[in-house]
Amino acid sequence: MTLPSVRKAIFPAAGLGTRFLPVTKAQPKEMLPLVDKPTIQYGVEEAIASGIEQVIMVTGGGKRAIVDHFDRSLELEHYLEQRGKSDLLHILSEVDDLSNQVDITYIQQKEPLGLGHAVWTARRLVEGEACAVLLADDVILSENQPVLKQLIDAHHMTGATVLAVRRVPRNEVSRYGIIATGGSKGGIHEIVDIVEKPPTADAPSDLAALGRYVLLPAVFAELDRAEPGAGKEIQLTDAIKRTIGRQPVVGLEFEGDYYDTGTVPGYLRANLMLAMKREGLRDELAPLLRELLEASPEPR
Ligand code: G1P
């Protein structure tokens, strides 16, 4: 039996971004730029390139800038048109085009009760369908297939809930959801257990879930009766875990470059690495970085 296509993607974007204060006091962290593009735009582009038709943004208070970013700015267009700035108009039209290719729906998470709760907030919009979840903090860029497309293909092959997984250094396992595997074949691991942010000694493996999911409807049924878990938050990991045994759950070792932009060092690293991949910027940055390293000033 062919499974229906995965049409909808949930973007939990209601976090308070406290790790980035003060810049996130009046600005959503999803709008922080990676070079010159807001982090969340990378995720939306990936969803579109993976065949998603509807993006569901779960937002909290103070997230107006996300709505405005994916809307047209007639004022700015007019301003640029009058000055004949066709190159800049082109950049604007590329962003506008995203919301022509996909419907973007916004729904409010009324209380910050955790990732599982944010995903559950969108339950009525995805009822009965397998859907994708993308964590915008986790930027994954792939030369070939977008990572979400890789997950959707794995879902179609296995009929399973699919998590994007990758090996991480042992001393970092406590930052992630970590899977225990039954068997593995061609980069697809059967998941027999998942633990959210385990202490290093208790981690069942070094395979971490990295911010991309295709969820079967059964996960939403579990979110319906979810209780707070690690960090007193309703965890998506726990709901997925409770479907194991009744529904297939697999982890896909994906192909692509992963950038964790959710911490200040990770965010700075991502900016530098992406800037160095940009023609024009690389030429300006490379000598500057060499100069900085040679001078190696003490951090203040
Ligand atoms: C979330 C998930 C965790 C996952 C991680 C990936 O944690 O709960 O399972 O490994 O994203 O980035 P967060 O980083 O939001 O605390």
PDB file of C-alpha atoms and ligand atoms in Angstrom:
ATOM      1  CA  MET A   1       0.000   0.000   0.000  1.00  0.00           C
ATOM      2  CA  THR A   2       1.361   3.430  -0.886  1.00  0.00           C
ATOM      3  CA  LEU A   3       1.312   5.843   2.002  1.00  0.00           C
ATOM      4  CA  PRO A   4      -0.173   9.317   1.469  1.00  0.00           C
ATOM      5  CA  SER A   5       2.350  12.111   0.972  1.00  0.00           C
ATOM      6  CA  VAL A   6       3.465  14.117   3.988  1.00  0.00           C
ATOM      7  CA  ARG A   7       1.887  17.518   3.321  1.00  0.00           C
ATOM      8  CA  LYS A   8       2.166  19.444   6.560  1.00  0.00           C
ATOM      9  CA  ALA A   9       5.094  20.626   8.635  1.00  0.00           C
ATOM     10  CA  ILE A  10       4.940  22.027  12.157  1.00  0.00           C
ATOM     11  CA  PHE A  11       7.526  24.603  13.214  1.00  0.00           C
ATOM     12  CA  PRO A  12       7.548  25.069  16.974  1.00  0.00           C
ATOM     13  CA  ALA A  13       8.565  28.725  17.267  1.00  0.00           C
ATOM     14  CA  ALA A  14       7.168  29.807  20.615  1.00  0.00           C
ATOM     15  CA  GLY A  15      10.332  29.573  22.729  1.00  0.00           C
ATOM     16  CA  LEU A  16      11.424  32.602  24.715  1.00  0.00           C
ATOM     17  CA  GLY A  17      14.989  32.451  23.401  1.00  0.00           C
ATOM     18  CA  THR A  18      16.425  33.185  26.845  1.00  0.00           C
ATOM     19  CA  ARG A  19      19.889  31.910  25.860  1.00  0.00           C
ATOM     20  CA  PHE A  20      20.158  34.887  23.529  1.00  0.00           C
ATOM     21  CA  LEU A  21      19.056  37.667  25.857  1.00  0.00           C
ATOM     22  CA  PRO A  22      19.127  40.607  25.491  1.00  0.00           C
ATOM     23  CA  VAL A  23      18.730  40.365  21.683  1.00  0.00           C
ATOM     24  CA  THR A  24      15.627  38.171  22.068  1.00  0.00           C
ATOM     25  CA  LYS A  25      13.897  40.511  24.508  1.00  0.00           C
ATOM     26  CA  ALA A  26      11.769  42.064  21.783  1.00  0.00           C
ATOM     27  CA  GLN A  27      12.706  39.866  18.830  1.00  0.00           C
ATOM     28  CA  PRO A  28      12.011  36.177  18.169  1.00  0.00           C
ATOM     29  CA  LYS A  29      15.138  34.045  18.127  1.00  0.00           C
ATOM     30  CA  GLU A  30      13.890  32.436  14.906  1.00  0.00           C
ATOM     31  CA  MET A  31      14.527  35.800  13.219  1.00  0.00           C
ATOM     32  CA  LEU A  32      18.206  35.969  14.207  1.00  0.00           C
ATOM     33  CA  PRO A  33      20.184  35.974  10.966  1.00  0.00           C
ATOM     34  CA  LEU A  34      22.516  33.336   9.658  1.00  0.00           C
ATOM     35  CA  VAL A  35      24.625  35.662   7.545  1.00  0.00           C
ATOM     36  CA  ASP A  36      21.715  37.646   6.057  1.00  0.00           C
ATOM     37  CA  LYS A  37      18.760  35.280   6.247  1.00  0.00           C
ATOM     38  CA  PRO A  38      16.633  34.578   9.347  1.00  0.00           C
ATOM     39  CA  THR A  39      17.240  31.116  10.779  1.00  0.00           C
ATOM     40  CA  ILE A  40      13.618  30.076  10.282  1.00  0.00           C
ATOM     41  CA  GLN A  41      13.777  30.799   6.545  1.00  0.00           C
ATOM     42  CA  TYR A  42      16.304  27.986   6.086  1.00  0.00           C
ATOM     43  CA  GLY A  43      13.757  25.583   7.605  1.00  0.00           C
ATOM     44  CA  VAL A  44      10.864  26.878   5.494  1.00  0.00           C
ATOM     45  CA  GLU A  45      12.977  26.546   2.330  1.00  0.00           C
ATOM     46  CA  GLU A  46      13.857  22.987   3.318  1.00  0.00           C
ATOM     47  CA  ALA A  47      10.185  22.140   3.914  1.00  0.00           C
ATOM     48  CA  ILE A  48       9.203  23.496   0.498  1.00  0.00           C
ATOM     49  CA  ALA A  49      12.035  21.638  -1.230  1.00  0.00           C
ATOM     50  CA  SER A  50      10.770  18.485   0.511  1.00  0.00           C
ATOM     51  CA  GLY A  51       7.262  18.801  -0.969  1.00  0.00           C
ATOM     52  CA  ILE A  52       5.474  20.274   2.066  1.00  0.00           C
ATOM     53  CA  GLU A  53       2.267  22.168   1.189  1.00  0.00           C
ATOM     54  CA  GLN A  54       1.369  23.690   4.542  1.00  0.00           C
ATOM     55  CA  VAL A  55       3.669  25.133   7.173  1.00  0.00           C
ATOM     56  CA  ILE A  56       2.178  25.480  10.643  1.00  0.00           C
ATOM     57  CA  MET A  57       4.086  27.916  12.829  1.00  0.00           C
ATOM     58  CA  VAL A  58       3.399  27.485  16.513  1.00  0.00           C
ATOM     59  CA  THR A  59       4.191  30.883  17.923  1.00  0.00           C
ATOM     60  CA  GLY A  60       3.954  32.572  21.296  1.00  0.00           C
ATOM     61  CA  GLY A  61       3.788  36.234  22.235  1.00  0.00           C
ATOM     62  CA  GLY A  62       6.050  38.761  20.512  1.00  0.00           C
ATOM     63  CA  LYS A  63       6.456  36.819  17.278  1.00  0.00           C
ATOM     64  CA  ARG A  64       4.955  39.392  14.919  1.00  0.00           C
ATOM     65  CA  ALA A  65       8.261  39.704  13.062  1.00  0.00           C
ATOM     66  CA  ILE A  66       7.940  36.118  11.769  1.00  0.00           C
ATOM     67  CA  VAL A  67       4.507  36.882  10.291  1.00  0.00           C
ATOM     68  CA  ASP A  68       5.806  40.100   8.740  1.00  0.00           C
ATOM     69  CA  HIS A  69       8.877  38.373   7.308  1.00  0.00           C
ATOM     70  CA  PHE A  70       6.809  35.922   5.264  1.00  0.00           C
ATOM     71  CA  ASP A  71       4.338  38.637   4.211  1.00  0.00           C
ATOM     72  CA  ARG A  72       4.837  41.127   1.385  1.00  0.00           C
ATOM     73  CA  SER A  73       6.162  44.549   2.245  1.00  0.00           C
ATOM     74  CA  LEU A  74       4.506  46.811  -0.319  1.00  0.00           C
ATOM     75  CA  GLU A  75       6.143  49.859   1.220  1.00  0.00           C
ATOM     76  CA  LEU A  76       9.634  48.420   0.861  1.00  0.00           C
ATOM     77  CA  GLU A  77       8.886  47.164  -2.658  1.00  0.00           C
ATOM     78  CA  HIS A  78       7.668  50.599  -3.672  1.00  0.00           C
ATOM     79  CA  TYR A  79      10.729  52.256  -2.164  1.00  0.00           C
ATOM     80  CA  LEU A  80      13.118  49.930  -4.006  1.00  0.00           C
ATOM     81  CA  GLU A  81      11.169  50.141  -7.279  1.00  0.00           C
ATOM     82  CA  GLN A  82      11.348  53.932  -7.270  1.00  0.00           C
ATOM     83  CA  ARG A  83      15.103  53.736  -6.879  1.00  0.00           C
ATOM     84  CA  GLY A  84      15.549  51.040  -9.512  1.00  0.00           C
ATOM     85  CA  LYS A  85      17.112  48.591  -7.040  1.00  0.00           C
ATOM     86  CA  SER A  86      16.282  45.481  -9.013  1.00  0.00           C
ATOM     87  CA  ASP A  87      18.856  43.267  -7.238  1.00  0.00           C
ATOM     88  CA  LEU A  88      17.286  44.023  -3.839  1.00  0.00           C
ATOM     89  CA  LEU A  89      13.775  43.608  -5.248  1.00  0.00           C
ATOM     90  CA  HIS A  90      14.849  40.177  -6.405  1.00  0.00           C
ATOM     91  CA  ILE A  91      15.838  39.236  -2.844  1.00  0.00           C
ATOM     92  CA  LEU A  92      12.423  40.402  -1.606  1.00  0.00           C
ATOM     93  CA  SER A  93      10.595  38.485  -4.300  1.00  0.00           C
ATOM     94  CA  GLU A  94      12.436  35.305  -3.340  1.00  0.00           C
ATOM     95  CA  VAL A  95      11.049  35.578   0.209  1.00  0.00           C
ATOM     96  CA  ASP A  96       7.551  36.453  -1.095  1.00  0.00           C
ATOM     97  CA  ASP A  97       7.681  33.465  -3.326  1.00  0.00           C
ATOM     98  CA  LEU A  98       8.038  31.133  -0.351  1.00  0.00           C
ATOM     99  CA  SER A  99       4.530  31.969   0.833  1.00  0.00           C
ATOM    100  CA  ASN A 100       3.241  31.401  -2.716  1.00  0.00           C
ATOM    101  CA  GLN A 101       4.700  27.910  -2.711  1.00  0.00           C
ATOM    102  CA  VAL A 102       3.375  26.914   0.693  1.00  0.00           C
ATOM    103  CA  ASP A 103       0.469  28.016   2.901  1.00  0.00           C
ATOM    104  CA  ILE A 104       1.741  29.404   6.184  1.00  0.00           C
ATOM    105  CA  THR A 105      -0.645  29.086   9.117  1.00  0.00           C
ATOM    106  CA  TYR A 106       0.007  30.518  12.574  1.00  0.00           C
ATOM    107  CA  ILE A 107      -1.287  29.114  15.824  1.00  0.00           C
ATOM    108  CA  GLN A 108      -0.613  30.361  19.344  1.00  0.00           C
ATOM    109  CA  GLN A 109       0.885  28.245  22.086  1.00  0.00           C
ATOM    110  CA  LYS A 110      -0.661  29.934  25.094  1.00  0.00           C
ATOM    111  CA  GLU A 111       1.803  28.682  27.713  1.00  0.00           C
ATOM    112  CA  PRO A 112       5.457  27.638  27.309  1.00  0.00           C
ATOM    113  CA  LEU A 113       4.975  24.031  28.457  1.00  0.00           C
ATOM    114  CA  GLY A 114       7.612  22.406  26.261  1.00  0.00           C
ATOM    115  CA  LEU A 115       8.270  21.076  22.768  1.00  0.00           C
ATOM    116  CA  GLY A 116       5.698  18.275  23.045  1.00  0.00           C
ATOM    117  CA  HIS A 117       3.048  20.780  24.058  1.00  0.00           C
ATOM    118  CA  ALA A 118       3.966  23.109  21.171  1.00  0.00           C
ATOM    119  CA  VAL A 119       3.572  20.270  18.666  1.00  0.00           C
ATOM    120  CA  TRP A 120       0.290  19.188  20.320  1.00  0.00           C
ATOM    121  CA  THR A 121      -1.039  22.747  19.878  1.00  0.00           C
ATOM    122  CA  ALA A 122      -1.166  22.045  16.123  1.00  0.00           C
ATOM    123  CA  ARG A 123      -3.004  18.717  16.519  1.00  0.00           C
ATOM    124  CA  ARG A 124      -6.304  19.786  14.941  1.00  0.00           C
ATOM    125  CA  LEU A 125      -4.523  21.075  11.854  1.00  0.00           C
ATOM    126  CA  VAL A 126      -2.841  17.738  11.152  1.00  0.00           C
ATOM    127  CA  GLU A 127      -5.542  15.377  12.387  1.00  0.00           C
ATOM    128  CA  GLY A 128      -5.177  11.821  11.103  1.00  0.00           C
ATOM    129  CA  GLU A 129      -2.152  12.554   8.880  1.00  0.00           C
ATOM    130  CA  ALA A 130       1.522  11.798   9.240  1.00  0.00           C
ATOM    131  CA  CYS A 131       3.201  15.199   9.522  1.00  0.00           C
ATOM    132  CA  ALA A 132       6.672  16.684   9.746  1.00  0.00           C
ATOM    133  CA  VAL A 133       8.199  18.673  12.607  1.00  0.00           C
ATOM    134  CA  LEU A 134      11.198  20.940  12.063  1.00  0.00           C
ATOM    135  CA  LEU A 135      13.094  22.642  14.862  1.00  0.00           C
ATOM    136  CA  ALA A 136      14.351  25.842  13.276  1.00  0.00           C
ATOM    137  CA  ASP A 137      17.368  25.999  15.620  1.00  0.00           C
ATOM    138  CA  ASP A 138      18.744  22.921  13.949  1.00  0.00           C
ATOM    139  CA  VAL A 139      19.814  24.073  10.512  1.00  0.00           C
ATOM    140  CA  ILE A 140      20.733  21.189   8.243  1.00  0.00           C
ATOM    141  CA  LEU A 141      22.022  21.924   4.757  1.00  0.00           C
ATOM    142  CA  SER A 142      22.394  19.201   2.221  1.00  0.00           C
ATOM    143  CA  GLU A 143      23.930  19.351  -1.236  1.00  0.00           C
ATOM    144  CA  ASN A 144      21.587  16.671  -2.556  1.00  0.00           C
ATOM    145  CA  GLN A 145      18.244  15.801  -0.954  1.00  0.00           C
ATOM    146  CA  PRO A 146      16.993  18.154   1.782  1.00  0.00           C
ATOM    147  CA  VAL A 147      17.081  16.298   5.080  1.00  0.00           C
ATOM    148  CA  LEU A 148      13.302  16.427   5.534  1.00  0.00           C
ATOM    149  CA  LYS A 149      12.889  14.791   2.110  1.00  0.00           C
ATOM    150  CA  GLN A 150      15.298  12.068   3.243  1.00  0.00           C
ATOM    151  CA  LEU A 151      13.051  11.497   6.286  1.00  0.00           C
ATOM    152  CA  ILE A 152       9.859  11.491   4.220  1.00  0.00           C
ATOM    153  CA  ASP A 153      11.387   8.907   1.863  1.00  0.00           C
ATOM    154  CA  ALA A 154      12.344   6.766   4.870  1.00  0.00           C
ATOM    155  CA  HIS A 155       8.765   7.133   6.170  1.00  0.00           C
ATOM    156  CA  HIS A 156       7.406   5.931   2.841  1.00  0.00           C
ATOM    157  CA  MET A 157       9.790   2.972   2.865  1.00  0.00           C
ATOM    158  CA  THR A 158       9.053   1.910   6.436  1.00  0.00           C
ATOM    159  CA  GLY A 159       5.610   3.322   7.310  1.00  0.00           C
ATOM    160  CA  ALA A 160       7.251   4.509  10.529  1.00  0.00           C
ATOM    161  CA  THR A 161       7.611   7.595  12.670  1.00  0.00           C
ATOM    162  CA  VAL A 162      11.067   8.803  11.587  1.00  0.00           C
ATOM    163  CA  LEU A 163      13.657  10.799  13.534  1.00  0.00           C
ATOM    164  CA  ALA A 164      16.770  12.380  12.033  1.00  0.00           C
ATOM    165  CA  VAL A 165      19.694  10.953  13.999  1.00  0.00           C
ATOM    166  CA  ARG A 166      23.445  11.417  14.037  1.00  0.00           C
ATOM    167  CA  ARG A 167      26.287  10.270  16.271  1.00  0.00           C
ATOM    168  CA  VAL A 168      27.428  12.971  18.701  1.00  0.00           C
ATOM    169  CA  PRO A 169      30.446  13.033  21.044  1.00  0.00           C
ATOM    170  CA  ARG A 170      29.698  11.103  24.259  1.00  0.00           C
ATOM    171  CA  ASN A 171      30.174  14.206  26.399  1.00  0.00           C
ATOM    172  CA  GLU A 172      27.352  15.949  24.509  1.00  0.00           C
ATOM    173  CA  VAL A 173      24.621  13.308  24.806  1.00  0.00           C
ATOM    174  CA  SER A 174      22.933  15.127  27.699  1.00  0.00           C
ATOM    175  CA  ARG A 175      21.894  17.904  25.288  1.00  0.00           C
ATOM    176  CA  TYR A 176      19.750  15.652  23.109  1.00  0.00           C
ATOM    177  CA  GLY A 177      17.129  12.951  22.854  1.00  0.00           C
ATOM    178  CA  ILE A 178      19.202   9.761  22.560  1.00  0.00           C
ATOM    179  CA  ILE A 179      17.930   6.575  20.911  1.00  0.00           C
ATOM    180  CA  ALA A 180      18.515   2.905  21.675  1.00  0.00           C
ATOM    181  CA  THR A 181      18.522   0.782  18.559  1.00  0.00           C
ATOM    182  CA  GLY A 182      17.316  -2.749  17.873  1.00  0.00           C
ATOM    183  CA  GLY A 183      18.729  -3.446  14.424  1.00  0.00           C
ATOM    184  CA  SER A 184      20.058  -1.213  11.662  1.00  0.00           C
ATOM    185  CA  LYS A 185      20.011  -1.416   7.898  1.00  0.00           C
ATOM    186  CA  GLY A 186      21.270   1.092   5.335  1.00  0.00           C
ATOM    187  CA  GLY A 187      21.414   4.005   7.785  1.00  0.00           C
ATOM    188  CA  ILE A 188      17.943   3.257   9.180  1.00  0.00           C
ATOM    189  CA  HIS A 189      17.881   2.204  12.842  1.00  0.00           C
ATOM    190  CA  GLU A 190      14.947   0.515  14.498  1.00  0.00           C
ATOM    191  CA  ILE A 191      14.315   2.558  17.658  1.00  0.00           C
ATOM    192  CA  VAL A 192      13.542   0.513  20.765  1.00  0.00           C
ATOM    193  CA  ASP A 193      13.877   3.322  23.307  1.00  0.00           C
ATOM    194  CA  ILE A 194      14.530   7.073  23.483  1.00  0.00           C
ATOM    195  CA  VAL A 195      15.722   9.033  26.476  1.00  0.00           C
ATOM    196  CA  GLU A 196      15.491  12.814  26.643  1.00  0.00           C
ATOM    197  CA  LYS A 197      18.764  14.456  27.703  1.00  0.00           C
ATOM    198  CA  PRO A 198      20.258  11.520  29.621  1.00  0.00           C
ATOM    199  CA  PRO A 199      23.328  11.896  31.842  1.00  0.00           C
ATOM    200  CA  THR A 200      26.356  10.551  29.909  1.00  0.00           C
ATOM    201  CA  ALA A 201      26.493   7.370  31.988  1.00  0.00           C
ATOM    202  CA  ASP A 202      22.844   6.489  31.280  1.00  0.00           C
ATOM    203  CA  ALA A 203      22.795   7.237  27.542  1.00  0.00           C
ATOM    204  CA  PRO A 204      21.691   4.158  25.594  1.00  0.00           C
ATOM    205  CA  SER A 205      23.922   5.131  22.614  1.00  0.00           C
ATOM    206  CA  ASP A 206      25.590   8.142  21.024  1.00  0.00           C
ATOM    207  CA  LEU A 207      22.843   8.539  18.388  1.00  0.00           C
ATOM    208  CA  ALA A 208      21.069  11.858  18.938  1.00  0.00           C
ATOM    209  CA  ALA A 209      17.760  13.075  17.515  1.00  0.00           C
ATOM    210  CA  LEU A 210      18.509  16.307  15.657  1.00  0.00           C
ATOM    211  CA  GLY A 211      15.438  18.427  15.086  1.00  0.00           C
ATOM    212  CA  ARG A 212      13.616  16.720  12.196  1.00  0.00           C
ATOM    213  CA  TYR A 213      10.721  14.315  12.598  1.00  0.00           C
ATOM    214  CA  VAL A 214       7.981  12.640  10.603  1.00  0.00           C
ATOM    215  CA  LEU A 215       5.288  11.725  13.129  1.00  0.00           C
ATOM    216  CA  LEU A 216       2.534   9.161  12.814  1.00  0.00           C
ATOM    217  CA  PRO A 217      -0.863  10.240  14.234  1.00  0.00           C
ATOM    218  CA  ALA A 218      -0.313   7.872  17.207  1.00  0.00           C
ATOM    219  CA  VAL A 219       2.251  10.347  18.580  1.00  0.00           C
ATOM    220  CA  PHE A 220      -0.487  12.990  18.853  1.00  0.00           C
ATOM    221  CA  ALA A 221      -2.710  10.544  20.727  1.00  0.00           C
ATOM    222  CA  GLU A 222       0.147  10.176  23.232  1.00  0.00           C
ATOM    223  CA  LEU A 223       0.634  13.943  23.421  1.00  0.00           C
ATOM    224  CA  ASP A 224      -3.067  14.192  24.339  1.00  0.00           C
ATOM    225  CA  ARG A 225      -2.336  12.443  27.628  1.00  0.00           C
ATOM    226  CA  ALA A 226       1.220  13.647  28.130  1.00  0.00           C
ATOM    227  CA  GLU A 227       2.618  14.558  31.532  1.00  0.00           C
ATOM    228  CA  PRO A 228       5.626  16.824  32.091  1.00  0.00           C
ATOM    229  CA  GLY A 229       8.966  14.952  31.839  1.00  0.00           C
ATOM    230  CA  ALA A 230      12.615  16.106  31.785  1.00  0.00           C
ATOM    231  CA  GLY A 231      12.961  19.767  32.802  1.00  0.00           C
ATOM    232  CA  LYS A 232       9.270  19.664  33.901  1.00  0.00           C
ATOM    233  CA  GLU A 233       8.291  20.145  30.255  1.00  0.00           C
ATOM    234  CA  ILE A 234       6.008  18.068  28.048  1.00  0.00           C
ATOM    235  CA  GLN A 235       8.555  16.276  25.892  1.00  0.00           C
ATOM    236  CA  LEU A 236       7.995  15.192  22.291  1.00  0.00           C
ATOM    237  CA  THR A 237      10.526  12.412  22.915  1.00  0.00           C
ATOM    238  CA  ASP A 238       8.333  10.881  25.651  1.00  0.00           C
ATOM    239  CA  ALA A 239       5.258  10.798  23.391  1.00  0.00           C
ATOM    240  CA  ILE A 240       7.241   9.163  20.567  1.00  0.00           C
ATOM    241  CA  LYS A 241       8.651   6.655  23.052  1.00  0.00           C
ATOM    242  CA  ARG A 242       5.169   5.601  24.178  1.00  0.00           C
ATOM    243  CA  THR A 243       4.274   4.609  20.589  1.00  0.00           C
ATOM    244  CA  ILE A 244       7.234   2.174  20.363  1.00  0.00           C
ATOM    245  CA  GLY A 245       6.043  -1.421  20.224  1.00  0.00           C
ATOM    246  CA  ARG A 246       2.642  -0.457  18.862  1.00  0.00           C
ATOM    247  CA  GLN A 247       3.870   1.571  15.873  1.00  0.00           C
ATOM    248  CA  PRO A 248       7.173   1.399  13.972  1.00  0.00           C
ATOM    249  CA  VAL A 249       9.676   4.091  14.996  1.00  0.00           C
ATOM    250  CA  VAL A 250      13.003   4.480  13.182  1.00  0.00           C
ATOM    251  CA  GLY A 251      15.992   6.813  13.173  1.00  0.00           C
ATOM    252  CA  LEU A 252      17.542   7.855   9.876  1.00  0.00           C
ATOM    253  CA  GLU A 253      21.240   8.713   9.777  1.00  0.00           C
ATOM    254  CA  PHE A 254      20.837  11.623   7.406  1.00  0.00           C
ATOM    255  CA  GLU A 255      23.222  13.212   4.950  1.00  0.00           C
ATOM    256  CA  GLY A 256      23.912  16.947   5.359  1.00  0.00           C
ATOM    257  CA  ASP A 257      25.823  19.573   7.328  1.00  0.00           C
ATOM    258  CA  TYR A 258      24.309  20.154  10.746  1.00  0.00           C
ATOM    259  CA  TYR A 259      24.468  23.519  12.543  1.00  0.00           C
ATOM    260  CA  ASP A 260      23.138  23.847  16.067  1.00  0.00           C
ATOM    261  CA  THR A 261      22.203  27.525  16.201  1.00  0.00           C
ATOM    262  CA  GLY A 262      20.414  27.227  19.562  1.00  0.00           C
ATOM    263  CA  THR A 263      23.398  28.286  21.677  1.00  0.00           C
ATOM    264  CA  VAL A 264      25.531  31.407  21.321  1.00  0.00           C
ATOM    265  CA  PRO A 265      28.741  29.497  20.383  1.00  0.00           C
ATOM    266  CA  GLY A 266      26.819  27.247  17.955  1.00  0.00           C
ATOM    267  CA  TYR A 267      25.126  30.257  16.416  1.00  0.00           C
ATOM    268  CA  LEU A 268      28.424  32.095  15.927  1.00  0.00           C
ATOM    269  CA  ARG A 269      30.010  28.975  14.439  1.00  0.00           C
ATOM    270  CA  ALA A 270      27.121  28.604  11.984  1.00  0.00           C
ATOM    271  CA  ASN A 271      27.432  32.237  10.922  1.00  0.00           C
ATOM    272  CA  LEU A 272      31.154  31.930  10.343  1.00  0.00           C
ATOM    273  CA  MET A 273      30.915  28.641   8.484  1.00  0.00           C
ATOM    274  CA  LEU A 274      28.082  29.829   6.234  1.00  0.00           C
ATOM    275  CA  ALA A 275      29.803  33.149   5.579  1.00  0.00           C
ATOM    276  CA  MET A 276      32.949  31.277   4.565  1.00  0.00           C
ATOM    277  CA  LYS A 277      30.887  29.298   2.056  1.00  0.00           C
ATOM    278  CA  ARG A 278      29.619  32.500   0.460  1.00  0.00           C
ATOM    279  CA  GLU A 279      31.588  33.664  -2.517  1.00  0.00           C
ATOM    280  CA  GLY A 280      32.607  37.292  -1.994  1.00  0.00           C
ATOM    281  CA  LEU A 281      32.312  37.093   1.789  1.00  0.00           C
ATOM    282  CA  ARG A 282      34.917  34.337   1.992  1.00  0.00           C
ATOM    283  CA  ASP A 283      37.491  36.521   0.274  1.00  0.00           C
ATOM    284  CA  GLU A 284      36.948  39.286   2.793  1.00  0.00           C
ATOM    285  CA  LEU A 285      36.663  37.098   5.867  1.00  0.00           C
ATOM    286  CA  ALA A 286      39.562  34.690   5.339  1.00  0.00           C
ATOM    287  CA  PRO A 287      42.341  37.278   5.803  1.00  0.00           C
ATOM    288  CA  LEU A 288      40.450  38.806   8.710  1.00  0.00           C
ATOM    289  CA  LEU A 289      40.171  35.454  10.485  1.00  0.00           C
ATOM    290  CA  ARG A 290      43.870  34.763   9.907  1.00  0.00           C
ATOM    291  CA  GLU A 291      44.704  38.184  11.308  1.00  0.00           C
ATOM    292  CA  LEU A 292      42.542  37.568  14.369  1.00  0.00           C
ATOM    293  CA  LEU A 293      44.121  34.193  15.005  1.00  0.00           C
ATOM    294  CA  GLU A 294      47.634  35.570  14.673  1.00  0.00           C
ATOM    295  CA  ALA A 295      46.868  38.379  17.086  1.00  0.00           C
ATOM    296  CA  SER A 296      44.921  35.855  19.312  1.00  0.00           C
ATOM    297  CA  PRO A 297      43.749  38.463  21.792  1.00  0.00           C
ATOM    298  CA  GLU A 298      42.698  37.359  25.279  1.00  0.00           C
ATOM    299  CA  PRO A 299      38.907  37.217  25.542  1.00  0.00           C
ATOM    300  CA  ARG A 300      37.547  40.105  27.572  1.00  0.00           C
TER     301      ARG A 300
HETATM  302  C1  G1P B   1      14.978  19.233  21.486  1.00  0.00           C
HETATM  303  C2  G1P B   1      14.495  17.805  21.725  1.00  0.00           C
HETATM  304  C3  G1P B   1      15.667  16.834  21.780  1.00  0.00           C
HETATM  305  C4  G1P B   1      16.500  16.964  20.514  1.00  0.00           C
HETATM  306  C5  G1P B   1      16.942  18.418  20.332  1.00  0.00           C
HETATM  307  C6  G1P B   1      17.664  18.593  19.009  1.00  0.00           C
HETATM  308  O1  G1P B   1      15.680  19.681  22.626  1.00  0.00           O
HETATM  309  O2  G1P B   1      13.750  17.765  22.941  1.00  0.00           O
HETATM  310  O3  G1P B   1      15.192  15.516  21.896  1.00  0.00           O
HETATM  311  O4  G1P B   1      17.618  16.101  20.578  1.00  0.00           O
HETATM  312  O5  G1P B   1      15.824  19.313  20.343  1.00  0.00           O
HETATM  313  O6  G1P B   1      18.156  19.880  18.868  1.00  0.00           O
HETATM  314  P1  G1P B   1      16.009  21.256  22.849  1.00  0.00           P
HETATM  315  O7  G1P B   1      17.291  21.511  22.135  1.00  0.00           O
HETATM  316  O8  G1P B   1      14.851  22.025  22.299  1.00  0.00           O
HETATM  317  O9  G1P B   1      16.151  21.405  24.330  1.00  0.00           O
END
